[in-house]
């Protein structure tokens, strides 16, 4: 506070009482498959961001995963929150990813690759719920997405692969 010469009126200088808000930061240890899924699925990203709001954070997915600060000067307890914001936002991001999403893979023999790939393609799996990634060099099919959907598809495709393996014996 300071006083003007003309009057004995106190003026409150708001700029001297603002809290420096955290800058956005990049999460470098995001699994590439989860990042690809979140790039593809806007509903999944929106669901993740609705959880991140509890920590005053928003996730932005592009070439990298960035977390933006949603705090403002008017946020209650902003002075305390800014001190732990980045750490808590990062922890909450990882907890949310592992609670909401799942990744599983099937390793397929070279002989069965085409058939399993065809069965998987027939299911039209690339949706807002799941992403299928074919890694032919390592003979892996990776499913990543909403936890229950991935678990059900993995079970279904694994069963079909077992049936195919029995036929080829």
PDB file of C-alpha atoms in Angstrom:
ATOM      1  CA  UNK A   1       0.000   0.000   0.000  1.00  0.00           C
ATOM      2  CA  UNK A   2       1.118   3.514  -0.591  1.00  0.00           C
ATOM      3  CA  UNK A   3      -0.342   6.999  -0.128  1.00  0.00           C
ATOM      4  CA  UNK A   4      -0.761   9.684  -2.779  1.00  0.00           C
ATOM      5  CA  UNK A   5       0.369  13.253  -2.177  1.00  0.00           C
ATOM      6  CA  UNK A   6      -3.036  14.790  -2.957  1.00  0.00           C
ATOM      7  CA  UNK A   7      -4.970  12.798  -0.446  1.00  0.00           C
ATOM      8  CA  UNK A   8      -4.603  10.464   2.417  1.00  0.00           C
ATOM      9  CA  UNK A   9      -6.114   7.649   0.307  1.00  0.00           C
ATOM     10  CA  UNK A  10      -4.401   4.299   0.356  1.00  0.00           C
ATOM     11  CA  UNK A  11      -4.026   2.545  -2.988  1.00  0.00           C
ATOM     12  CA  UNK A  12      -3.734  -1.245  -3.087  1.00  0.00           C
ATOM     13  CA  UNK A  13      -1.235  -2.310  -5.768  1.00  0.00           C
ATOM     14  CA  UNK A  14      -2.487  -5.682  -7.041  1.00  0.00           C
ATOM     15  CA  UNK A  15       0.665  -6.361  -9.072  1.00  0.00           C
ATOM     16  CA  UNK A  16       2.690  -6.567  -5.850  1.00  0.00           C
ATOM     17  CA  UNK A  17       0.446  -9.364  -4.527  1.00  0.00           C
ATOM     18  CA  UNK A  18       0.105 -11.745  -7.457  1.00  0.00           C
ATOM     19  CA  UNK A  19       1.356 -15.285  -7.249  1.00  0.00           C
ATOM     20  CA  UNK A  20       3.613 -16.436 -10.107  1.00  0.00           C
ATOM     21  CA  UNK A  21       1.690 -19.267 -11.763  1.00  0.00           C
ATOM     22  CA  UNK A  22       3.512 -22.398 -12.956  1.00  0.00           C
ATOM     23  CA  UNK A  23       4.464 -22.775 -16.590  1.00  0.00           C
ATOM     24  CA  UNK A  24       3.336 -25.741 -18.624  1.00  0.00           C
ATOM     25  CA  UNK A  25       5.697 -28.718 -18.676  1.00  0.00           C
ATOM     26  CA  UNK A  26       6.381 -31.723 -20.891  1.00  0.00           C
ATOM     27  CA  UNK A  27       5.972 -35.263 -19.615  1.00  0.00           C
ATOM     28  CA  UNK A  28       8.834 -37.177 -21.201  1.00  0.00           C
ATOM     29  CA  UNK A  29       8.147 -40.668 -19.854  1.00  0.00           C
ATOM     30  CA  UNK A  30       4.792 -41.322 -21.557  1.00  0.00           C
ATOM     31  CA  UNK A  31       4.525 -44.719 -23.201  1.00  0.00           C
ATOM     32  CA  UNK A  32       4.490 -44.186 -26.993  1.00  0.00           C
ATOM     33  CA  UNK A  33       1.458 -46.458 -27.395  1.00  0.00           C
ATOM     34  CA  UNK A  34      -0.600 -44.511 -24.834  1.00  0.00           C
ATOM     35  CA  UNK A  35       0.437 -41.261 -26.501  1.00  0.00           C
ATOM     36  CA  UNK A  36      -0.678 -42.584 -29.930  1.00  0.00           C
ATOM     37  CA  UNK A  37      -4.016 -43.673 -28.475  1.00  0.00           C
ATOM     38  CA  UNK A  38      -4.634 -40.291 -26.838  1.00  0.00           C
ATOM     39  CA  UNK A  39      -3.764 -38.534 -30.112  1.00  0.00           C
ATOM     40  CA  UNK A  40      -6.382 -40.638 -31.872  1.00  0.00           C
ATOM     41  CA  UNK A  41      -9.144 -40.580 -29.249  1.00  0.00           C
ATOM     42  CA  UNK A  42     -10.545 -37.162 -28.415  1.00  0.00           C
ATOM     43  CA  UNK A  43     -13.144 -38.646 -25.988  1.00  0.00           C
ATOM     44  CA  UNK A  44     -10.390 -40.467 -24.075  1.00  0.00           C
ATOM     45  CA  UNK A  45      -8.331 -37.273 -23.859  1.00  0.00           C
ATOM     46  CA  UNK A  46     -11.409 -35.345 -22.672  1.00  0.00           C
ATOM     47  CA  UNK A  47     -12.054 -38.003 -20.023  1.00  0.00           C
ATOM     48  CA  UNK A  48      -8.420 -37.763 -18.887  1.00  0.00           C
ATOM     49  CA  UNK A  49      -8.663 -33.966 -18.735  1.00  0.00           C
ATOM     50  CA  UNK A  50     -11.839 -34.109 -16.673  1.00  0.00           C
ATOM     51  CA  UNK A  51      -9.810 -36.031 -14.080  1.00  0.00           C
ATOM     52  CA  UNK A  52      -6.827 -33.682 -14.399  1.00  0.00           C
ATOM     53  CA  UNK A  53      -9.021 -30.672 -13.505  1.00  0.00           C
ATOM     54  CA  UNK A  54      -8.891 -31.858  -9.888  1.00  0.00           C
ATOM     55  CA  UNK A  55      -5.195 -30.884  -9.984  1.00  0.00           C
ATOM     56  CA  UNK A  56      -5.798 -27.679 -11.981  1.00  0.00           C
ATOM     57  CA  UNK A  57      -4.161 -29.207 -15.057  1.00  0.00           C
ATOM     58  CA  UNK A  58      -4.953 -29.893 -18.700  1.00  0.00           C
ATOM     59  CA  UNK A  59      -3.154 -32.382 -20.953  1.00  0.00           C
ATOM     60  CA  UNK A  60      -2.355 -31.442 -24.534  1.00  0.00           C
ATOM     61  CA  UNK A  61      -1.181 -34.200 -26.855  1.00  0.00           C
ATOM     62  CA  UNK A  62       0.811 -33.416 -29.986  1.00  0.00           C
ATOM     63  CA  UNK A  63       4.307 -34.652 -30.829  1.00  0.00           C
ATOM     64  CA  UNK A  64       4.818 -34.549 -27.080  1.00  0.00           C
ATOM     65  CA  UNK A  65       2.624 -34.614 -23.993  1.00  0.00           C
ATOM     66  CA  UNK A  66       2.303 -31.193 -22.398  1.00  0.00           C
ATOM     67  CA  UNK A  67       0.522 -30.333 -19.163  1.00  0.00           C
ATOM     68  CA  UNK A  68      -0.869 -26.810 -18.840  1.00  0.00           C
ATOM     69  CA  UNK A  69      -1.634 -25.043 -15.574  1.00  0.00           C
ATOM     70  CA  UNK A  70      -5.296 -24.074 -15.013  1.00  0.00           C
ATOM     71  CA  UNK A  71      -4.638 -22.132 -11.811  1.00  0.00           C
ATOM     72  CA  UNK A  72      -5.587 -18.475 -11.654  1.00  0.00           C
ATOM     73  CA  UNK A  73      -5.005 -15.710  -9.123  1.00  0.00           C
ATOM     74  CA  UNK A  74      -8.575 -16.280  -7.912  1.00  0.00           C
ATOM     75  CA  UNK A  75      -8.094 -20.000  -7.192  1.00  0.00           C
ATOM     76  CA  UNK A  76      -8.570 -20.594  -3.449  1.00  0.00           C
ATOM     77  CA  UNK A  77      -5.259 -21.452  -1.716  1.00  0.00           C
ATOM     78  CA  UNK A  78      -3.316 -20.651  -4.910  1.00  0.00           C
ATOM     79  CA  UNK A  79      -0.175 -19.761  -2.910  1.00  0.00           C
ATOM     80  CA  UNK A  80       0.038 -23.288  -1.443  1.00  0.00           C
ATOM     81  CA  UNK A  81      -1.027 -25.120  -4.594  1.00  0.00           C
ATOM     82  CA  UNK A  82       1.632 -23.564  -6.866  1.00  0.00           C
ATOM     83  CA  UNK A  83       4.365 -25.013  -4.652  1.00  0.00           C
ATOM     84  CA  UNK A  84       3.313 -28.615  -5.360  1.00  0.00           C
ATOM     85  CA  UNK A  85       1.390 -28.202  -8.631  1.00  0.00           C
ATOM     86  CA  UNK A  86       3.865 -29.721 -11.101  1.00  0.00           C
ATOM     87  CA  UNK A  87       4.677 -32.765  -8.962  1.00  0.00           C
ATOM     88  CA  UNK A  88       1.012 -33.450  -8.155  1.00  0.00           C
ATOM     89  CA  UNK A  89      -0.124 -32.910 -11.752  1.00  0.00           C
ATOM     90  CA  UNK A  90       2.532 -35.331 -13.018  1.00  0.00           C
ATOM     91  CA  UNK A  91       1.609 -37.977 -10.411  1.00  0.00           C
ATOM     92  CA  UNK A  92      -2.096 -37.578 -11.137  1.00  0.00           C
ATOM     93  CA  UNK A  93      -1.450 -37.907 -14.880  1.00  0.00           C
ATOM     94  CA  UNK A  94       0.348 -41.242 -14.446  1.00  0.00           C
ATOM     95  CA  UNK A  95      -2.218 -42.567 -11.947  1.00  0.00           C
ATOM     96  CA  UNK A  96      -5.074 -41.628 -14.283  1.00  0.00           C
ATOM     97  CA  UNK A  97      -3.421 -43.216 -17.328  1.00  0.00           C
ATOM     98  CA  UNK A  98      -2.939 -46.523 -15.527  1.00  0.00           C
ATOM     99  CA  UNK A  99      -6.425 -46.506 -13.976  1.00  0.00           C
ATOM    100  CA  UNK A 100      -8.282 -45.601 -17.179  1.00  0.00           C
ATOM    101  CA  UNK A 101      -6.275 -47.249 -19.948  1.00  0.00           C
ATOM    102  CA  UNK A 102      -4.604 -50.546 -20.639  1.00  0.00           C
ATOM    103  CA  UNK A 103      -2.082 -51.982 -23.063  1.00  0.00           C
ATOM    104  CA  UNK A 104      -1.666 -55.613 -23.999  1.00  0.00           C
ATOM    105  CA  UNK A 105       0.069 -57.468 -26.760  1.00  0.00           C
ATOM    106  CA  UNK A 106      -0.093 -60.764 -28.544  1.00  0.00           C
ATOM    107  CA  UNK A 107       3.023 -62.322 -30.002  1.00  0.00           C
ATOM    108  CA  UNK A 108       2.086 -64.231 -33.133  1.00  0.00           C
ATOM    109  CA  UNK A 109       4.029 -66.800 -35.148  1.00  0.00           C
ATOM    110  CA  UNK A 110       5.107 -65.745 -38.608  1.00  0.00           C
ATOM    111  CA  UNK A 111       2.911 -68.455 -40.158  1.00  0.00           C
ATOM    112  CA  UNK A 112      -0.230 -67.168 -38.421  1.00  0.00           C
ATOM    113  CA  UNK A 113       0.518 -63.427 -38.803  1.00  0.00           C
ATOM    114  CA  UNK A 114      -1.645 -62.803 -41.898  1.00  0.00           C
ATOM    115  CA  UNK A 115      -4.634 -64.687 -40.508  1.00  0.00           C
ATOM    116  CA  UNK A 116      -4.498 -63.028 -37.080  1.00  0.00           C
ATOM    117  CA  UNK A 117      -4.018 -59.617 -38.703  1.00  0.00           C
ATOM    118  CA  UNK A 118      -7.046 -60.310 -40.913  1.00  0.00           C
ATOM    119  CA  UNK A 119      -9.199 -61.390 -37.943  1.00  0.00           C
ATOM    120  CA  UNK A 120      -8.141 -58.285 -36.023  1.00  0.00           C
ATOM    121  CA  UNK A 121      -8.854 -56.005 -39.006  1.00  0.00           C
ATOM    122  CA  UNK A 122     -12.352 -57.493 -39.410  1.00  0.00           C
ATOM    123  CA  UNK A 123     -13.213 -56.284 -35.928  1.00  0.00           C
ATOM    124  CA  UNK A 124     -12.618 -52.638 -36.985  1.00  0.00           C
ATOM    125  CA  UNK A 125     -10.780 -52.005 -33.781  1.00  0.00           C
ATOM    126  CA  UNK A 126      -9.409 -48.509 -34.283  1.00  0.00           C
ATOM    127  CA  UNK A 127     -12.049 -46.458 -32.504  1.00  0.00           C
ATOM    128  CA  UNK A 128     -12.238 -43.983 -29.641  1.00  0.00           C
ATOM    129  CA  UNK A 129     -12.027 -47.009 -27.335  1.00  0.00           C
ATOM    130  CA  UNK A 130      -9.018 -48.876 -28.724  1.00  0.00           C
ATOM    131  CA  UNK A 131      -6.021 -48.582 -31.034  1.00  0.00           C
ATOM    132  CA  UNK A 132      -4.402 -51.603 -32.670  1.00  0.00           C
ATOM    133  CA  UNK A 133      -0.725 -51.363 -33.573  1.00  0.00           C
ATOM    134  CA  UNK A 134       0.860 -54.001 -35.804  1.00  0.00           C
ATOM    135  CA  UNK A 135       4.574 -54.505 -35.205  1.00  0.00           C
ATOM    136  CA  UNK A 136       5.391 -57.076 -37.856  1.00  0.00           C
ATOM    137  CA  UNK A 137       9.160 -56.880 -37.311  1.00  0.00           C
ATOM    138  CA  UNK A 138       8.692 -58.260 -33.782  1.00  0.00           C
ATOM    139  CA  UNK A 139       5.521 -60.243 -34.687  1.00  0.00           C
ATOM    140  CA  UNK A 140       3.536 -58.311 -32.069  1.00  0.00           C
ATOM    141  CA  UNK A 141       0.029 -56.949 -32.179  1.00  0.00           C
ATOM    142  CA  UNK A 142      -0.466 -54.289 -29.512  1.00  0.00           C
ATOM    143  CA  UNK A 143      -3.874 -53.207 -28.231  1.00  0.00           C
ATOM    144  CA  UNK A 144      -4.054 -49.958 -26.289  1.00  0.00           C
ATOM    145  CA  UNK A 145      -7.085 -48.050 -25.065  1.00  0.00           C
ATOM    146  CA  UNK A 146      -9.931 -48.094 -22.578  1.00  0.00           C
ATOM    147  CA  UNK A 147      -9.157 -50.778 -19.998  1.00  0.00           C
ATOM    148  CA  UNK A 148     -12.199 -53.085 -20.349  1.00  0.00           C
ATOM    149  CA  UNK A 149     -12.275 -52.836 -24.147  1.00  0.00           C
ATOM    150  CA  UNK A 150      -8.603 -53.785 -24.453  1.00  0.00           C
ATOM    151  CA  UNK A 151      -8.964 -56.680 -22.017  1.00  0.00           C
ATOM    152  CA  UNK A 152     -12.006 -58.059 -23.872  1.00  0.00           C
ATOM    153  CA  UNK A 153     -10.412 -57.730 -27.325  1.00  0.00           C
ATOM    154  CA  UNK A 154      -7.153 -59.250 -26.119  1.00  0.00           C
ATOM    155  CA  UNK A 155      -9.049 -62.230 -24.735  1.00  0.00           C
ATOM    156  CA  UNK A 156     -11.059 -62.632 -27.952  1.00  0.00           C
ATOM    157  CA  UNK A 157      -8.088 -62.359 -30.336  1.00  0.00           C
ATOM    158  CA  UNK A 158      -5.921 -64.603 -28.115  1.00  0.00           C
ATOM    159  CA  UNK A 159      -8.623 -67.265 -28.201  1.00  0.00           C
ATOM    160  CA  UNK A 160      -8.897 -67.050 -32.001  1.00  0.00           C
ATOM    161  CA  UNK A 161      -5.097 -67.236 -32.279  1.00  0.00           C
ATOM    162  CA  UNK A 162      -5.069 -70.385 -30.084  1.00  0.00           C
ATOM    163  CA  UNK A 163      -7.722 -71.936 -32.347  1.00  0.00           C
ATOM    164  CA  UNK A 164      -5.610 -71.093 -35.407  1.00  0.00           C
ATOM    165  CA  UNK A 165      -2.519 -72.579 -33.765  1.00  0.00           C
ATOM    166  CA  UNK A 166      -4.362 -75.834 -33.118  1.00  0.00           C
ATOM    167  CA  UNK A 167      -5.465 -76.002 -36.751  1.00  0.00           C
ATOM    168  CA  UNK A 168      -1.870 -75.544 -37.989  1.00  0.00           C
ATOM    169  CA  UNK A 169      -0.423 -78.330 -35.809  1.00  0.00           C
TER     170      UNK A 169
END
